[in-house]
Amino acid sequence: MEQYNSEEEFLKNYDSSVFEKLSMTTDIIIFSVSNGNRTNYRKLKEKYFSVLLVKRNTYPYKEKWCLPGGFLNMDETLDEAATRILATETNLHNIYMEQLYTFSDLNRDPRMRIVSTSYMALVDKNRLNDKLYPNASWFNMIILEDEKGINIMFDNGIEEFNIVLEKHLIEKTSGRYDYVVVKNDHLAFDHALVLATGISRLKNKIEYTDIVFNMMPEYFSLGELQQVYEVILGKKLLDPAFRRIIADKVEKTDKIKTGGGHRPSALFRYKG
Amino acid sequence: MEQYNSEEEFLKNYDSSVFEKLSMTTDIIIFSVSNGNRTNYRKLKEKYFSVLLVKRNTYPYKEKWCLPGGFLNMDETLDEAATRILATETNLHNIYMEQLYTFSDLNRDPRMRIVSTSYMALVDKNRLNDKLYPNASWFNMIILEDEKGINIMFDNGIEEFNIVLEKHLIEKTSGRYDYVVVKNDHLAFDHALVLATGISRLKNKIEYTDIVFNMMPEYFSLGELQQVYEVILGKKLLDPAFRRIIADKVEKTDKIKTGGGHRPSALFRYKG
DNA sequence: TGAATAGTGTCTGTGAGACAATATTAT
DNA sequence: ATAATATTGTCTCACAGACACTATTCA
């Protein structure tokens, strides 16, 4: 039984090897919004929901794309690890980030048992266009989703591919889904799963929080803001309803954006 | 640089000791609702929001209360570990459970570096009254919360104590709070923090999901259901509004509950 | 009979969906 | 002038908050 008389004595004699150990990693989904090309002098630039992927140059999954990530050091928390990795990839600090989910499938990494805690980060892509880590690339995503599954098409201007996941309702009271990867030839590890989880989280959260403003520049028009909501949610919104909802979250500035072949728009700022 | 020609070759030669390793644990917040005493022959039994705690009989934190938990084995996922631990404590299977958050502070365990992934489980306490693990005990909680902080009072009929946490807004766009434990003399490890996180999650989720039915018996009156919502949310609800909201989630059965000094109530069942 | 809960009716204000209308610009 | 976006007005419908009212039981 217990042979120690104090916590100090116990700790001094504690053998930390009694339980098997494992390595942990952190994977970060960095979301942003990209501008497409102007197809017509009157039209707004199309916007795309995009994610930062890194091409692996070592085994395992050499030449596949993966989420930025890295091993957890013994002298840092998961938040600190995620912040460190994010800074490595983007050279940016003070980025919005939240913990997403911890994945622990036994064979999610072919090397050994690795548990990974994923994070979701939101950035304004314009802040870092030329500061990217060499192997990193922004992929625009087009996401088709229904009750049965999700199809995500990726395009970085050079490479195109898609992944397909099925959704299975695992629990009726919470409406939670289990994702099963049906097609994935280009993403390493279980990152298709991680990404689907992140997309789901973001879609939910932009409905009841203001986190979308982390992907916006300081000044933006309401039309641009609406475009961002629309590409993330994957559906069109009605102008007056949208404006009513965000009216108390933004403040009008005296700046104006002209140059489109149409009425100029007032620029707004997040009120906080 | 990279000296291998195939993934197989790489894996065969992989040295899994290159990164430092650590132990992981799983802690489970098991929530339920308890019936208080009938104070008056007419009145309904009061309901209490309650949580299952275990008294530690070994160091560290000997004699303190903690959440049921245990180390992650190398041949199981976190979900499986949580299910195993839950079955050990309650002898119950098929319990509602969801992953909550992964805590990784450097000194959260005085023995060594341990990262813990917490889970939240919801049970109908009546299903397991006499099947509890020896050191486990249900504590009723009374939760006082405002924008500044949370005060949770615990009572298992024998022992009473309270913990106090401050809330600090860490990020304005998401409205997320950082909890700082201000008073805690009875809960081991960082479990005060874990519990506050779980309470917050549950309070949020019962507003937009049906998970509360996991804490209900098969047949219940709408008054009882309303009481459960009220003790979890910590506020009174208006009868007609409540009934409108849950009307399409439940179905009336032909069962009736009599015996109170008042009009009998119809018993309902979750429709799913 | 009265205290207590069960259950319903209904008024009102808020807010989202829908559609229409006006404003302004570059070509 | 025209196509395109910017911006506002307004009608309607659904629904939550609030309060009032009826129903039923048991000491």
mmCIF file of C-alpha atoms in Angstrom, chain A residues 166-272:
data_model
loop_
_atom_site.group_PDB
_atom_site.id
_atom_site.type_symbol
_atom_site.label_atom_id
_atom_site.label_comp_id
_atom_site.label_asym_id
_atom_site.label_seq_id
_atom_site.Cartn_x
_atom_site.Cartn_y
_atom_site.Cartn_z
ATOM 1 C CA GLU A 166 -18.775 10.755 -45.171
ATOM 2 C CA LYS A 167 -20.729 11.991 -42.197
ATOM 3 C CA HIS A 168 -22.266 9.526 -39.772
ATOM 4 C CA LEU A 169 -24.509 10.727 -36.991
ATOM 5 C CA ILE A 170 -23.005 9.214 -33.873
ATOM 6 C CA GLU A 171 -25.302 10.613 -31.280
ATOM 7 C CA LYS A 172 -28.766 11.978 -31.773
ATOM 8 C CA THR A 173 -29.071 14.263 -28.756
ATOM 9 C CA SER A 174 -26.053 16.358 -29.690
ATOM 10 C CA GLY A 175 -26.256 15.919 -33.452
ATOM 11 C CA ARG A 176 -22.554 15.132 -33.594
ATOM 12 C CA TYR A 177 -21.049 13.525 -36.649
ATOM 13 C CA ASP A 178 -18.284 11.052 -37.137
ATOM 14 C CA TYR A 179 -16.255 11.730 -40.282
ATOM 15 C CA VAL A 180 -14.990 8.867 -42.394
ATOM 16 C CA VAL A 181 -12.424 9.678 -45.041
ATOM 17 C CA VAL A 182 -13.612 8.144 -48.307
ATOM 18 C CA LYS A 183 -11.178 9.755 -50.688
ATOM 19 C CA ASN A 184 -7.851 11.356 -49.884
ATOM 20 C CA ASP A 185 -4.745 11.008 -52.000
ATOM 21 C CA HIS A 186 -2.954 14.198 -51.065
ATOM 22 C CA LEU A 187 -3.226 14.998 -47.365
ATOM 23 C CA ALA A 188 -0.879 13.329 -44.889
ATOM 24 C CA PHE A 189 -1.745 11.624 -41.618
ATOM 25 C CA ASP A 190 -5.332 12.149 -40.437
ATOM 26 C CA HIS A 191 -5.278 15.751 -41.540
ATOM 27 C CA ALA A 192 -8.332 15.374 -43.753
ATOM 28 C CA LEU A 193 -10.224 14.570 -40.570
ATOM 29 C CA VAL A 194 -8.637 17.408 -38.645
ATOM 30 C CA LEU A 195 -9.473 19.862 -41.391
ATOM 31 C CA ALA A 196 -13.100 18.741 -41.592
ATOM 32 C CA THR A 197 -13.363 19.213 -37.839
ATOM 33 C CA GLY A 198 -11.933 22.703 -38.127
ATOM 34 C CA ILE A 199 -14.232 23.723 -40.952
ATOM 35 C CA SER A 200 -17.201 22.540 -38.950
ATOM 36 C CA ARG A 201 -16.053 24.487 -35.896
ATOM 37 C CA LEU A 202 -15.486 27.666 -37.879
ATOM 38 C CA LYS A 203 -18.833 27.442 -39.655
ATOM 39 C CA ASN A 204 -20.567 27.123 -36.316
ATOM 40 C CA LYS A 205 -18.629 29.812 -34.549
ATOM 41 C CA ILE A 206 -18.964 32.575 -37.092
ATOM 42 C CA GLU A 207 -22.712 32.408 -36.511
ATOM 43 C CA TYR A 208 -22.523 33.367 -32.854
ATOM 44 C CA THR A 209 -19.143 35.077 -32.384
ATOM 45 C CA ASP A 210 -17.152 37.831 -34.076
ATOM 46 C CA ILE A 211 -14.117 35.700 -34.924
ATOM 47 C CA VAL A 212 -14.517 36.400 -38.629
ATOM 48 C CA PHE A 213 -13.031 39.858 -38.041
ATOM 49 C CA ASN A 214 -9.692 38.168 -37.405
ATOM 50 C CA MET A 215 -9.614 37.386 -41.120
ATOM 51 C CA MET A 216 -10.443 40.922 -42.193
ATOM 52 C CA PRO A 217 -8.139 43.886 -42.748
ATOM 53 C CA GLU A 218 -8.658 46.860 -40.467
ATOM 54 C CA TYR A 219 -10.858 48.665 -42.984
ATOM 55 C CA PHE A 220 -13.366 46.799 -45.104
ATOM 56 C CA SER A 221 -16.651 47.379 -46.870
ATOM 57 C CA LEU A 222 -19.798 45.620 -45.752
ATOM 58 C CA GLY A 223 -19.958 43.916 -49.124
ATOM 59 C CA GLU A 224 -16.522 42.390 -48.589
ATOM 60 C CA LEU A 225 -17.454 41.303 -45.083
ATOM 61 C CA GLN A 226 -20.612 39.696 -46.423
ATOM 62 C CA GLN A 227 -18.576 37.882 -49.081
ATOM 63 C CA VAL A 228 -16.391 36.393 -46.364
ATOM 64 C CA TYR A 229 -19.376 35.134 -44.419
ATOM 65 C CA GLU A 230 -20.791 33.718 -47.623
ATOM 66 C CA VAL A 231 -17.715 31.753 -48.708
ATOM 67 C CA ILE A 232 -17.291 30.290 -45.238
ATOM 68 C CA LEU A 233 -20.918 29.391 -44.770
ATOM 69 C CA GLY A 234 -21.205 28.273 -48.367
ATOM 70 C CA LYS A 235 -24.433 30.130 -49.011
ATOM 71 C CA LYS A 236 -25.714 33.508 -50.107
ATOM 72 C CA LEU A 237 -27.057 35.914 -47.513
ATOM 73 C CA LEU A 238 -29.657 38.610 -47.972
ATOM 74 C CA ASP A 239 -28.191 42.102 -47.845
ATOM 75 C CA PRO A 240 -30.604 43.810 -45.446
ATOM 76 C CA ALA A 241 -30.650 40.906 -43.005
ATOM 77 C CA PHE A 242 -26.855 40.726 -43.009
ATOM 78 C CA ARG A 243 -26.519 44.441 -42.398
ATOM 79 C CA ARG A 244 -28.946 44.341 -39.512
ATOM 80 C CA ILE A 245 -27.006 41.550 -37.838
ATOM 81 C CA ILE A 246 -23.569 43.120 -38.057
ATOM 82 C CA ALA A 247 -24.722 46.729 -37.672
ATOM 83 C CA ASP A 248 -23.769 46.913 -33.993
ATOM 84 C CA LYS A 249 -20.443 45.142 -34.462
ATOM 85 C CA VAL A 250 -18.906 47.623 -36.881
ATOM 86 C CA GLU A 251 -18.478 51.359 -37.079
ATOM 87 C CA LYS A 252 -18.438 53.445 -40.178
ATOM 88 C CA THR A 253 -15.257 55.361 -40.912
ATOM 89 C CA ASP A 254 -14.884 58.379 -43.188
ATOM 90 C CA LYS A 255 -12.928 56.295 -45.667
ATOM 91 C CA ILE A 256 -14.466 55.379 -49.009
ATOM 92 C CA LYS A 257 -13.533 52.733 -51.521
ATOM 93 C CA THR A 258 -13.904 53.833 -55.124
ATOM 94 C CA GLY A 259 -12.705 52.360 -58.391
ATOM 95 C CA GLY A 260 -15.246 49.641 -59.026
ATOM 96 C CA GLY A 261 -17.650 50.404 -61.823
ATOM 97 C CA HIS A 262 -20.401 51.082 -59.353
ATOM 98 C CA ARG A 263 -21.372 53.118 -56.333
ATOM 99 C CA PRO A 264 -18.446 53.433 -53.910
ATOM 100 C CA SER A 265 -18.718 51.780 -50.557
ATOM 101 C CA ALA A 266 -18.057 53.166 -47.125
ATOM 102 C CA LEU A 267 -15.288 51.435 -45.214
ATOM 103 C CA PHE A 268 -16.033 50.072 -41.782
ATOM 104 C CA ARG A 269 -13.992 48.908 -38.851
ATOM 105 C CA TYR A 270 -14.626 46.285 -36.156
ATOM 106 C CA LYS A 271 -16.053 47.974 -33.095
ATOM 107 C CA GLY A 272 -15.081 45.255 -30.599
#
